Coordinates of N, CA and C and ligand atoms in Angstrom, one line a residue:
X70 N 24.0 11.7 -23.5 CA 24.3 10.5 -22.7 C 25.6 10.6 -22.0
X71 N 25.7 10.2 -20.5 CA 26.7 10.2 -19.9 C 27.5 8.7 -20.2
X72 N 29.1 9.3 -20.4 CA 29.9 8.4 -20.9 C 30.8 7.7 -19.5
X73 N 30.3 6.5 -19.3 CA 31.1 5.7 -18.2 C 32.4 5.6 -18.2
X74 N 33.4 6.3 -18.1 CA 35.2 6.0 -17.8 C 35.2 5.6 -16.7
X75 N 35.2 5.5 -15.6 CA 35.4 5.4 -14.3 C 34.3 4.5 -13.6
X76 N 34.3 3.4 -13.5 CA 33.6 2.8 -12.3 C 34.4 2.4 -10.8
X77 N 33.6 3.0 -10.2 CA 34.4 2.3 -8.7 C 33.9 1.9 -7.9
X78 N 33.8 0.7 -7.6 CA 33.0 -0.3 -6.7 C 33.8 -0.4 -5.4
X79 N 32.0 -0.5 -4.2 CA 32.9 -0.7 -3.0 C 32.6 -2.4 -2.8
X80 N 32.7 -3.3 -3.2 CA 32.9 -4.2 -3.2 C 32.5 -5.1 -1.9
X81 N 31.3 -4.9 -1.2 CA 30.6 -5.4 0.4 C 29.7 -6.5 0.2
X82 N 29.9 -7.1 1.2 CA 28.7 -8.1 1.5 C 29.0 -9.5 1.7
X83 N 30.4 -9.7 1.6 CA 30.9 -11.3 1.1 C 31.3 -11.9 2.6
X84 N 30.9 -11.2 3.2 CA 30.9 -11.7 4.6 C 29.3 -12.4 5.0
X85 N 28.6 -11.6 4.4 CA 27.2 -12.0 4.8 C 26.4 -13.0 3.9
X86 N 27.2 -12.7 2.4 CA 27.1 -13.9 1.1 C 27.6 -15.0 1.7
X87 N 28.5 -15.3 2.6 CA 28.7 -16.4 3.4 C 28.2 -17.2 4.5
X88 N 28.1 -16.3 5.5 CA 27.1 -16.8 6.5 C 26.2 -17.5 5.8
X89 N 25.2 -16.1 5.2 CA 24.1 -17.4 4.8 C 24.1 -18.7 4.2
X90 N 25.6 -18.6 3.5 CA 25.4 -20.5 3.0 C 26.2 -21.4 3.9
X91 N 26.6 -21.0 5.2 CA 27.3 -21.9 6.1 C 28.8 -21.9 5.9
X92 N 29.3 -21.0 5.5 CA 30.9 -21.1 4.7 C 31.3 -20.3 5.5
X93 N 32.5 -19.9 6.0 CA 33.6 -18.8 6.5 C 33.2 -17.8 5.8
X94 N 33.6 -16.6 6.3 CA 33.5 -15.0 6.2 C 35.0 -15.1 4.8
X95 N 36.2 -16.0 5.4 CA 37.1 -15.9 4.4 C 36.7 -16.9 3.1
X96 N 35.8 -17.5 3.2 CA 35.5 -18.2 2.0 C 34.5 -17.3 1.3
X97 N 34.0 -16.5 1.7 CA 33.4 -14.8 1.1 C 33.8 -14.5 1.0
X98 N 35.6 -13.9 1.1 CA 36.2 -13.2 0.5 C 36.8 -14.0 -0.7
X99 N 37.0 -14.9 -0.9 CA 37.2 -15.6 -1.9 C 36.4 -15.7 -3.2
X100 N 35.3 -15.8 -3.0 CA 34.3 -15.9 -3.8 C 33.9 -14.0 -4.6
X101 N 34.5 -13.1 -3.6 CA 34.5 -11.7 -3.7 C 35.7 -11.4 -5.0
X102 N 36.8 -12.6 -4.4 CA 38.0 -12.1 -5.7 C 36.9 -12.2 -6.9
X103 N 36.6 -13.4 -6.9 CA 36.2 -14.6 -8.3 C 35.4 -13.6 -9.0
X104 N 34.4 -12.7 -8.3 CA 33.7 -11.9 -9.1 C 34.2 -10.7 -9.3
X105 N 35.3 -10.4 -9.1 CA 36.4 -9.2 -9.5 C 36.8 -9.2 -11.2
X106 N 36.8 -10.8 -10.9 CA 37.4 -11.2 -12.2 C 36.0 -10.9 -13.2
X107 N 35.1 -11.3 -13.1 CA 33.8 -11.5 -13.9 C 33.4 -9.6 -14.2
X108 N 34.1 -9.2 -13.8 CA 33.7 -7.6 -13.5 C 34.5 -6.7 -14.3
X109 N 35.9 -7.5 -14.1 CA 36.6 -6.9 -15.1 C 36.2 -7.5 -16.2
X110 N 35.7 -8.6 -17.0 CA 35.5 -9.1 -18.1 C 33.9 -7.9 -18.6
X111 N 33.3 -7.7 -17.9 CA 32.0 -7.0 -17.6 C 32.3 -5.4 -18.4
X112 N 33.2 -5.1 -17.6 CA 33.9 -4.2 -18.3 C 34.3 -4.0 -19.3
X113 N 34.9 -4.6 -20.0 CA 35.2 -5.1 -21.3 C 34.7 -4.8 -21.7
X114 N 33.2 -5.5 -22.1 CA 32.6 -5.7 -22.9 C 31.4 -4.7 -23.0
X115 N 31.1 -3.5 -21.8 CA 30.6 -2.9 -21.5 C 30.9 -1.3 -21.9
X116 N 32.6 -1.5 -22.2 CA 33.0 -0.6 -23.1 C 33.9 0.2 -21.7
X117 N 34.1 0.1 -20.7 CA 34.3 0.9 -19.6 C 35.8 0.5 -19.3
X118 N 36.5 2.0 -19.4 CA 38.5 1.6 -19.3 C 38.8 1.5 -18.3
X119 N 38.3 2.2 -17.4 CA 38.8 2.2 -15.6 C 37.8 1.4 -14.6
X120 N 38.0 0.8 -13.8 CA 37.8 -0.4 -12.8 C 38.2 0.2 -11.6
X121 N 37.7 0.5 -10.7 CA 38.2 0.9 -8.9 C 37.5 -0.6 -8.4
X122 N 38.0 -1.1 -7.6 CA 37.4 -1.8 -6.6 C 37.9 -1.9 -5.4
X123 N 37.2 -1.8 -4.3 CA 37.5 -1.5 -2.9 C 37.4 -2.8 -2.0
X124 N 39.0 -3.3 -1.9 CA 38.8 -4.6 -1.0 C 39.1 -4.8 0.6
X125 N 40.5 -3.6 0.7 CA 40.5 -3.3 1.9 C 40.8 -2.3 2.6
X126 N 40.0 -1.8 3.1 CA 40.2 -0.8 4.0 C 41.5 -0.4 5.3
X127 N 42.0 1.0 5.4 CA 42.3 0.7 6.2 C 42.1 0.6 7.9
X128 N 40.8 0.6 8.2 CA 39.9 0.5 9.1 C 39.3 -1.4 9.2
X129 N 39.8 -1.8 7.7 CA 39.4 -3.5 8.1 C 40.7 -4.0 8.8
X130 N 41.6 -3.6 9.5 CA 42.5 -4.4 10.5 C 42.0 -4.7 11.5
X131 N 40.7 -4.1 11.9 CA 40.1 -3.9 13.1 C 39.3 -5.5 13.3
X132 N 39.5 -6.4 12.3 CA 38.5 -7.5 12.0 C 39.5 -8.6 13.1
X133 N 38.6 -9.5 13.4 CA 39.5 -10.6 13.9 C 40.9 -11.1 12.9
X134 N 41.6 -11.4 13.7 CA 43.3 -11.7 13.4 C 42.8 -12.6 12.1
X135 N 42.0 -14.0 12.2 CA 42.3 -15.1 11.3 C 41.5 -14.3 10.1
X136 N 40.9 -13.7 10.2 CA 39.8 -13.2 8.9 C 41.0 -11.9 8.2
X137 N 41.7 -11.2 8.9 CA 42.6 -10.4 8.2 C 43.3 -11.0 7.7
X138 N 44.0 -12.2 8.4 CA 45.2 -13.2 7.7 C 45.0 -14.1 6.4
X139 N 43.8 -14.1 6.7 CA 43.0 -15.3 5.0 C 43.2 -14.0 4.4
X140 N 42.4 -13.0 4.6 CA 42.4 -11.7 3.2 C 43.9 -11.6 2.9
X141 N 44.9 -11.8 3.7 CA 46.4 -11.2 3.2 C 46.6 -12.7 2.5
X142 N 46.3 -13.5 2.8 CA 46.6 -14.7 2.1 C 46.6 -14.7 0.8
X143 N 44.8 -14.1 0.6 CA 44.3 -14.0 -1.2 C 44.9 -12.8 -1.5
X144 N 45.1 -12.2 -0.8 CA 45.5 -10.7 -1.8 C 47.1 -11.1 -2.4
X145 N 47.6 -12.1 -1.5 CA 49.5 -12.2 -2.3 C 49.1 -13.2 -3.4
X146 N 48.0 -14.2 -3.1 CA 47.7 -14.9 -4.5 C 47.4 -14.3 -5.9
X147 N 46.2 -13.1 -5.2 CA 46.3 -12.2 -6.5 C 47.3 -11.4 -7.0
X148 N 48.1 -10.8 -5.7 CA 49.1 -10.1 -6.5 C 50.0 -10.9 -7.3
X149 N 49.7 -12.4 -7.2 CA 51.0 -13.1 -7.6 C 50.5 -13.2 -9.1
X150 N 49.1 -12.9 -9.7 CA 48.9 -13.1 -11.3 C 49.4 -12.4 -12.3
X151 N 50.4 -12.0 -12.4 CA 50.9 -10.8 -13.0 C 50.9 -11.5 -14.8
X152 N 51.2 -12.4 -14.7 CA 51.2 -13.1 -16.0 C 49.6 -13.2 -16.8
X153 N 48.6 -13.5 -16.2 CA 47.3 -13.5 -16.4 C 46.7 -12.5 -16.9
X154 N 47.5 -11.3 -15.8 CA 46.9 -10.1 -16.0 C 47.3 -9.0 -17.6
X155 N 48.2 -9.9 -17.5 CA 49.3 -9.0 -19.0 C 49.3 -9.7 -20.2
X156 N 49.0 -10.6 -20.1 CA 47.9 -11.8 -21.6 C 47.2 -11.0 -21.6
X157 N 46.2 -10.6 -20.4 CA 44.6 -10.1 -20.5 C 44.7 -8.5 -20.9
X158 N 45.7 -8.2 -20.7 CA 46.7 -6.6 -21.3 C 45.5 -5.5 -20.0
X159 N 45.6 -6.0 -19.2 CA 44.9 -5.5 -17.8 C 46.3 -4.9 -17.4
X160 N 46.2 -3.5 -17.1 CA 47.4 -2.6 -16.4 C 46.8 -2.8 -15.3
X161 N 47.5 -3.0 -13.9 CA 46.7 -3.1 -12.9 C 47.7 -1.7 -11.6
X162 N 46.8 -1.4 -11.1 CA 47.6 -0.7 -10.3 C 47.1 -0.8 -8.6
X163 N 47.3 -0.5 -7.5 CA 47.2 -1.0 -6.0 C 47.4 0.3 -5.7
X164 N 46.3 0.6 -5.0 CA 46.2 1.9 -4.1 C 46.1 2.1 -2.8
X165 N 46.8 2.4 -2.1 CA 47.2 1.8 -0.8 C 47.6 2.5 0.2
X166 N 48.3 2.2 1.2 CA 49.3 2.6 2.1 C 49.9 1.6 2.4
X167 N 51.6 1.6 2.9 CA 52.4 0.4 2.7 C 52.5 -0.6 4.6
X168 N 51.5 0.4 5.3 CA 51.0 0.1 7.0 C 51.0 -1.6 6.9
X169 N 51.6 -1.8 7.8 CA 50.7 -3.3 8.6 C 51.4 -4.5 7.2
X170 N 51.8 -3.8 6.1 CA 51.8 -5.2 5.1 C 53.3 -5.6 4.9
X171 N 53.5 -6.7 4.8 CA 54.9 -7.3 4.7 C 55.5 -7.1 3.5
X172 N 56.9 -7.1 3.7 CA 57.8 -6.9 2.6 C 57.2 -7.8 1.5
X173 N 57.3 -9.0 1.5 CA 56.9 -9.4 0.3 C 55.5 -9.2 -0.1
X174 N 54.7 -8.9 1.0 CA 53.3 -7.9 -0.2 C 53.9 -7.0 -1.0
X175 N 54.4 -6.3 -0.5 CA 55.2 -5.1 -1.1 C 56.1 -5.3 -2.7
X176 N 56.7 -6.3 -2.1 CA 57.5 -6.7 -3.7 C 56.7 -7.3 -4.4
X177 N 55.5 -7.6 -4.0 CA 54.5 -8.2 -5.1 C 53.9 -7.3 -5.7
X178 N 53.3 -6.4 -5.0 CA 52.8 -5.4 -5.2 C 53.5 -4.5 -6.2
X179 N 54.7 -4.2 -6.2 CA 55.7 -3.7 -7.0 C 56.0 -4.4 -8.1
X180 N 56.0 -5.8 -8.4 CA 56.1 -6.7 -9.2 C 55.0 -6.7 -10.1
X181 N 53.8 -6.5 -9.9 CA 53.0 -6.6 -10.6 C 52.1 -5.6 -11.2
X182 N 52.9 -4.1 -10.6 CA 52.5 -2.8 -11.3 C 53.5 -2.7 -12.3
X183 N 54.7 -3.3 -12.1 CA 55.6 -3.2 -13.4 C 55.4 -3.8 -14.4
X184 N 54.9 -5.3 -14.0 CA 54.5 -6.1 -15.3 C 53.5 -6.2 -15.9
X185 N 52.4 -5.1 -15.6 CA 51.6 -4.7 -16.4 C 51.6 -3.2 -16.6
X186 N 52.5 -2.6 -16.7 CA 52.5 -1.1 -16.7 C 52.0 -0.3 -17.9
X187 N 52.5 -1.4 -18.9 CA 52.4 -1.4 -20.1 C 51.3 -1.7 -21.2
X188 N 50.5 -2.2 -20.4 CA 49.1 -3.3 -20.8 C 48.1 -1.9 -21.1
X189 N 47.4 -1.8 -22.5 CA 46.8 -0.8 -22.8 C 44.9 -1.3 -22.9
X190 N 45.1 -2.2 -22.5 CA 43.5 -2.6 -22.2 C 42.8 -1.6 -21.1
X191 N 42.0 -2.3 -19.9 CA 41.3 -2.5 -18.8 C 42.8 -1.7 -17.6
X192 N 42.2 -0.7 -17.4 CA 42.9 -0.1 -15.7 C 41.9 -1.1 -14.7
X193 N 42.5 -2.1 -14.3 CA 42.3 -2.3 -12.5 C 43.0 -1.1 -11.5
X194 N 42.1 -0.7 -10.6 CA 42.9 -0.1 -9.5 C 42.2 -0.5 -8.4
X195 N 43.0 -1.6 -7.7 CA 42.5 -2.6 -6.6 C 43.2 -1.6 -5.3
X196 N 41.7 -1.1 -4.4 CA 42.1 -0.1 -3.1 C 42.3 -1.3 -2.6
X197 N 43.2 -1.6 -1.9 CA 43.7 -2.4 -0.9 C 45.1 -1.8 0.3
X198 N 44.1 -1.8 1.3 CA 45.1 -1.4 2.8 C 44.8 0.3 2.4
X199 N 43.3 0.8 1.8 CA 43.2 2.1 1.7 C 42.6 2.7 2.3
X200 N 42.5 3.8 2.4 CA 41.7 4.9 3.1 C 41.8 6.1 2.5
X201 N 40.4 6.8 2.2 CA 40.5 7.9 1.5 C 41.4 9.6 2.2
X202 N 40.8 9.1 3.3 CA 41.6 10.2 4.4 C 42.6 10.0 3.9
X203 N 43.4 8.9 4.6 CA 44.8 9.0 4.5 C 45.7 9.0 3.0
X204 N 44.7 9.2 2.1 CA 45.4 9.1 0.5 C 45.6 10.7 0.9
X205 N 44.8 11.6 1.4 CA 44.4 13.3 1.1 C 45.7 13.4 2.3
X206 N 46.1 12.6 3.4 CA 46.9 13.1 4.0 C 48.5 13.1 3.5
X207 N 48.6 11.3 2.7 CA 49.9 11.7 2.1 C 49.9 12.3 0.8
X208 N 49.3 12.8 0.5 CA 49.3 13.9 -0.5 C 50.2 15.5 0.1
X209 N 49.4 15.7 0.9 CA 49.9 17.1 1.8 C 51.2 16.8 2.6
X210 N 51.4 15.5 2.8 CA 52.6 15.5 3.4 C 53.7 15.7 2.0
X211 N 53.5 15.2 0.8 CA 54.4 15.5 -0.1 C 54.5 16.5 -0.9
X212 N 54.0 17.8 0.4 CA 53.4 19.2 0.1 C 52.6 19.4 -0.9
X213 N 51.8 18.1 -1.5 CA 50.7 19.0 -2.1 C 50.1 20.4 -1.0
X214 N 49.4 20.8 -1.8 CA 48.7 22.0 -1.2 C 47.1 23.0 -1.9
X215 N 47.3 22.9 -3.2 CA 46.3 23.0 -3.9 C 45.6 22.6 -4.2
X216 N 44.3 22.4 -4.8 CA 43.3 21.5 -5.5 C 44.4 20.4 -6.9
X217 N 44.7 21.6 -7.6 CA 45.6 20.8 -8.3 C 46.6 19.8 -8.0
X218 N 47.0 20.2 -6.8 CA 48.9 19.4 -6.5 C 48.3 18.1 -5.5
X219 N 47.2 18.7 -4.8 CA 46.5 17.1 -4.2 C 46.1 15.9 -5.4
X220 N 45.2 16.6 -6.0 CA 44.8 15.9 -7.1 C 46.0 14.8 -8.1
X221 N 47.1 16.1 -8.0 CA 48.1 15.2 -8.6 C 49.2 14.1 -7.8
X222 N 49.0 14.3 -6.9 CA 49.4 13.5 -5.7 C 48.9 12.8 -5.4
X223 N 48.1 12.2 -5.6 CA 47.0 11.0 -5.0 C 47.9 9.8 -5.5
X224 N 47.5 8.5 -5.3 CA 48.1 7.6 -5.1 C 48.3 7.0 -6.8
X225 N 47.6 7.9 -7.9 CA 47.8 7.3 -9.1 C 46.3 8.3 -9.6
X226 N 47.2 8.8 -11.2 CA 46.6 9.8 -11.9 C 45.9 9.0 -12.6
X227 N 44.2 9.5 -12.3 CA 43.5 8.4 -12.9 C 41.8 9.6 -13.4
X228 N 41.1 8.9 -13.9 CA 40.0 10.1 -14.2 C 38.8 9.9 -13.0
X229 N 38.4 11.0 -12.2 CA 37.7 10.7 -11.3 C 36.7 9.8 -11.5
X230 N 36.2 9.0 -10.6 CA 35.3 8.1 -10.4 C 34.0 8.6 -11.1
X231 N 33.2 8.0 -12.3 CA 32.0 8.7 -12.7 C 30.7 8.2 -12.0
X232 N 31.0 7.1 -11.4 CA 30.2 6.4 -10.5 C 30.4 5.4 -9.6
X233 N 29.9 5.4 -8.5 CA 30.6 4.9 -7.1 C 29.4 3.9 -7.1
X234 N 29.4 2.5 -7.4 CA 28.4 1.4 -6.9 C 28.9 0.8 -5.7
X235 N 27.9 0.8 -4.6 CA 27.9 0.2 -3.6 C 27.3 -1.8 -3.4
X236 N 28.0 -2.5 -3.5 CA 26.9 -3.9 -3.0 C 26.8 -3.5 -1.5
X237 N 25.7 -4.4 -1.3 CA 25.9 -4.9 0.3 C 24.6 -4.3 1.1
X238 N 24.3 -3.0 0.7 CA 23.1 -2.7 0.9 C 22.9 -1.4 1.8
X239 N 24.3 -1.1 2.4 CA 24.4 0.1 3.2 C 24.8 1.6 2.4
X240 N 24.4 2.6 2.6 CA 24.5 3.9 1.9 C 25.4 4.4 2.5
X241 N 26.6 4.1 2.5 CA 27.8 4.8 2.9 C 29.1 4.7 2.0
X242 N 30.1 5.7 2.4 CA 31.2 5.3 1.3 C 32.6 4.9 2.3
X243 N 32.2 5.1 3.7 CA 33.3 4.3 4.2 C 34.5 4.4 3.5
X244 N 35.0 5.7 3.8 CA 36.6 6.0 3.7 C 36.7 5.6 2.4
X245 N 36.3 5.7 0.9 CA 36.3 5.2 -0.2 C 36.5 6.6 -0.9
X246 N 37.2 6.7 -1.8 CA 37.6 8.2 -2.8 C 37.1 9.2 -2.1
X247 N 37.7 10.0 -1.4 CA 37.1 10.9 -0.5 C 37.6 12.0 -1.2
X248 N 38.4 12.3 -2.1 CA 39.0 13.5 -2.9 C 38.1 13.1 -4.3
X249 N 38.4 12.0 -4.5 CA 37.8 11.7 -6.1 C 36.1 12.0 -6.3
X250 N 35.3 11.5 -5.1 CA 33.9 11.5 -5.2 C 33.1 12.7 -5.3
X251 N 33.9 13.8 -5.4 CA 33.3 14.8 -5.2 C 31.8 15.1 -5.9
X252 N 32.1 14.6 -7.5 CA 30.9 14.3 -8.5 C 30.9 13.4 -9.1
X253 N 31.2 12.6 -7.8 CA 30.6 10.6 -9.1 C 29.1 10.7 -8.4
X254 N 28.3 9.7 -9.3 CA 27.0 9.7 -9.1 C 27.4 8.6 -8.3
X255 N 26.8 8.2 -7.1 CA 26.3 6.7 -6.3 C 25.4 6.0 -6.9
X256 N 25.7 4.5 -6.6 CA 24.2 3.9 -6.9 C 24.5 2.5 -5.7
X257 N 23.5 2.3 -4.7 CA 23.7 1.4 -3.9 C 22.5 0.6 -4.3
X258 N 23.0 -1.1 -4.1 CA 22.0 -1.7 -4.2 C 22.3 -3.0 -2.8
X259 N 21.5 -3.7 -2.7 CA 21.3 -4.6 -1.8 C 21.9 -5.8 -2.2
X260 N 22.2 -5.9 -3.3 CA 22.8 -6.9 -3.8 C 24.1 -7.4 -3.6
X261 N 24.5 -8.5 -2.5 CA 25.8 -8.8 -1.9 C 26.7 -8.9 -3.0
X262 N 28.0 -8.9 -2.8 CA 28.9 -8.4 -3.8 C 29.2 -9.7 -4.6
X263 N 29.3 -11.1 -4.3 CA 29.6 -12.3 -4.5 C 28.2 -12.5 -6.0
X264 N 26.9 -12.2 -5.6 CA 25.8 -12.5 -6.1 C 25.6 -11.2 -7.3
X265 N 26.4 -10.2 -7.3 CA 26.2 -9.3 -8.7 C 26.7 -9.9 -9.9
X266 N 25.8 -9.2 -10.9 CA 25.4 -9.3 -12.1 C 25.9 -9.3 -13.4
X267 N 26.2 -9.7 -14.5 CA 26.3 -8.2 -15.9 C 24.8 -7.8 -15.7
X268 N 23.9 -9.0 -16.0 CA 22.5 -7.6 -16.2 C 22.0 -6.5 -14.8
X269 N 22.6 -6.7 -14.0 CA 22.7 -5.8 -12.5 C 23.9 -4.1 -13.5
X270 N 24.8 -4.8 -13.6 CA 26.0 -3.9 -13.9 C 25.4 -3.0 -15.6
X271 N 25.0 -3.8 -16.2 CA 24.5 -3.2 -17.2 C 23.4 -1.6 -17.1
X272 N 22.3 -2.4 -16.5 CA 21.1 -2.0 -15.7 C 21.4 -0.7 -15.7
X273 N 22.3 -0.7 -14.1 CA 23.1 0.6 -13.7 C 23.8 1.1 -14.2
X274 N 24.6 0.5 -15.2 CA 25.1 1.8 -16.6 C 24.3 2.6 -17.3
X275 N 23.2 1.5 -17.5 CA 22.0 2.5 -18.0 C 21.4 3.7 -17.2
X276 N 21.7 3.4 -16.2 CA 20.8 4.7 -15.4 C 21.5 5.8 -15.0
X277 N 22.8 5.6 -15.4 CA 23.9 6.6 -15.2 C 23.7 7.4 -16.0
X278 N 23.8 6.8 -17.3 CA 24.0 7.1 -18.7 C 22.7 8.1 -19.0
X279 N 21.3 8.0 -18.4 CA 20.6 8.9 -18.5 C 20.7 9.8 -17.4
X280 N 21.4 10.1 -16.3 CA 21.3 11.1 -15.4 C 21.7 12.2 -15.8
X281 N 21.2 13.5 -15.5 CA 21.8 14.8 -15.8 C 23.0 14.8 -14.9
X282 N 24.2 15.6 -15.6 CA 25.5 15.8 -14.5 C 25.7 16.8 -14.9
X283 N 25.3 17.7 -13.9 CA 25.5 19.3 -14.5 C 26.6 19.9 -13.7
X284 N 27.4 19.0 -12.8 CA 28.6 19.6 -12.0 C 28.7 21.2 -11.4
X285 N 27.4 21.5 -10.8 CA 27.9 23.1 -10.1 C 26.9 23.9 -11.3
X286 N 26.5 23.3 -12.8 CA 25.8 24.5 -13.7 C 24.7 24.1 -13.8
X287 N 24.4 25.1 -14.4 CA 22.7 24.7 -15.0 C 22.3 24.4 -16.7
X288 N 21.7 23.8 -16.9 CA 21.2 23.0 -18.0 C 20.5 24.2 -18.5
X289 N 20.9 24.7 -20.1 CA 20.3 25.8 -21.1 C 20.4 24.9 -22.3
X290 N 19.0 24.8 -23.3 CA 19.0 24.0 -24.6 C 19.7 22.9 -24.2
X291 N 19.7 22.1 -23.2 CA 20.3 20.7 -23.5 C 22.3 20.6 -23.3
X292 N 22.3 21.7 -23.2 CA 24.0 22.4 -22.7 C 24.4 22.8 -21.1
X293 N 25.4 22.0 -20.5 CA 25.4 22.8 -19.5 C 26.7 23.9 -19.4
X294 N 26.2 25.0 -19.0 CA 26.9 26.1 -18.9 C 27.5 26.8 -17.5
Ligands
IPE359 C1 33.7 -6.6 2.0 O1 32.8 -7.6 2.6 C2 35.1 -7.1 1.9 C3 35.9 -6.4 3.0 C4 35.6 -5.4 3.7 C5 37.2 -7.0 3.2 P1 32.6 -7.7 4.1 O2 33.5 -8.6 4.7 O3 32.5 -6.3 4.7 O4 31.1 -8.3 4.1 P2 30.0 -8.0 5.1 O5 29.7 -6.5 5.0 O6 30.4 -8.3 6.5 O7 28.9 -8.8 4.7
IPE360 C1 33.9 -1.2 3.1 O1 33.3 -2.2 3.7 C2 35.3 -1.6 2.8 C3 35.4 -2.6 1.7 C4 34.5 -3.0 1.0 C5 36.8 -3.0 1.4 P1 33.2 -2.4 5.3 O2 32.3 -3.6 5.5 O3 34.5 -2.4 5.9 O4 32.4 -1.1 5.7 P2 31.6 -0.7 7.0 O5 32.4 -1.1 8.2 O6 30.3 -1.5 6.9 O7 31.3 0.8 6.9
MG361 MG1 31.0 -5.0 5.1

C-alpha cells in the first residue's frame, strides 16, 4: 500500500462555486479559505503530514483589479493567524515569489513562518503569488545547477508531492509543482473546491493507496526493482 506524505491540492472552482449561488467571485474565495481549514483538520485525521495548497498563482494578477485586491485582502487575514496556527502546532510555510506584494504581506508572511517554525504537527505549504516555472528559475539563479542543487533550492525542503488533486474539473496543472510533479499521481475531479469532502478526500486516499508506483521500474514478486 502506497503511503500518503504529501498531498497537494490545486485548489479551483470557487469562482464558479459562486456564481452559481449569486455571490461575488471574492466571496468564493472566501468560502475557498474556510475549506483549507476543514482540509487541514482532514488531514489530521487522515494520518497525512504535508498539505500543499495552491491559492495563487502567479498568472492570477491577470484577473480584474477588485477580485485580486479581495484575494490580497484574505490572504493578510490569513497570514495574520499565526496564533491559531501554533495552538493547532500547524508549521506553516508560503511558497512564493515576493512580485507585486506589499511590504506588509511580506512581514506577515515572515511573521508567521517564524511563529510556527517550530509546530511539529501538520506542514501547511500555502503556494501563494506562485509559479512552478519561476520556483525552477530562482533556483538556477542561486546557481543551482543539478537535479540535486535545484531540488535543494526550491522554495522549501519538503517531500515530493505523492499526489496532486485537482477541484474544479479541468485536467491541468497550471504552473503548479513543475519540478516536484515529476511522480505524484493526479487525481482530478469535478468537484468545485468550496463543495469538497472528507468522504471525497478519503475516497481518493484510497485509490492512491492502491495504485502501483513503480517510478521508472518494473514490478518482480510484488517488489519494485
Ligand atoms: C481558484 O478558483 C482560486 C484562484 C485561482 C485564486 P478560481 O477563482 O479559479 O475559480 P474558477 O475556476 O473561476 O471557478
Ligand atoms: C489554478 O487555477 C491556480 C489556483 C488554483 C491558485 P486557475 O483558475 O488560475 O487556472 P486556469 O487559469 O484555469 O488554468
Ligand atoms: Mg480557476
Amino acid at each position: 500500500m502506497n503511503q500518503l506524505t504529501h498531498l497537494a491540492v490545486i485548489a479551483d472552482g470557487n469562482g464558479r462555486w459562486a456564481e452559481k449561488r449569486g455571490l461575488t467571485r471574492s466571496e468564493g474565495h472566501e468560502h475557498g479559505l474556510h475549506k483549507i481549514d476543514d482540509l487541514l483538520h482532514w488531514c489530521v485525521d487522515l494520518g497525512i503530514p504535508f498539505l500543499s495548497v495552491y491559492v495563487f498563482s502567479t498568472e492570477n494578477w491577470n484577473r480584474p483589479k477588485e477580485e485580486v485586491d479581495a484575494l490580497g485582502e484574505l490572504a493578510d487575514k490569513y497570514f495574520d493567524r499565526h496564533r491559531e496556527f501554533k495552538e493547532s502546532n500547524v508549521r506553516v510555510l508560503i511558497s512564493g515569489c515576493a512580485d507585486n506584494l506589499k511590504q506588509t504581506s511580506l512581514d506577515k508572511i515572515a511573521h508567521l513562518q517564524e511563529e510556527t517554525k517550530d509546530c511539529t504537527g501538520l506542514t501547511l505549504n500555502l503556494c501563494a503569488n506562485y509559479g512552478g516555472r519561476r520556483e525552477i528559475v530562482d533556483a538556477i539563479a542561486k546557481g543551482a545547477r543539478t537535479e540535486e542543487e535545484i531540488t535543494a533550492a526550491l522554495y522549501h525542503r519538503l517531500p515530493p508531492p505523492d499526489l496532486i488533486l485537482r477541484t474544479g474539473g479541468h485536467q491541468r496543472l497550471s504552473n503548479f509543482l513543475l519540478w516536484q510533479s515529476a511522480y505524484a499521481e493526479l487525481h482530478f475531479t469535478h468537484t468545485l473546491f468550496p463543495d469538497l469532502s472528507f468522504g471525497e478526500v478519503k475516497h481518493i486516499k484510497s485509490a492512491f493507496e492502491r495504485e502501483t508506483r513503480k517510478f521508472g521500474g518494473v514490478i518482480i514478486d510484488k517488489r519494485t526493482v
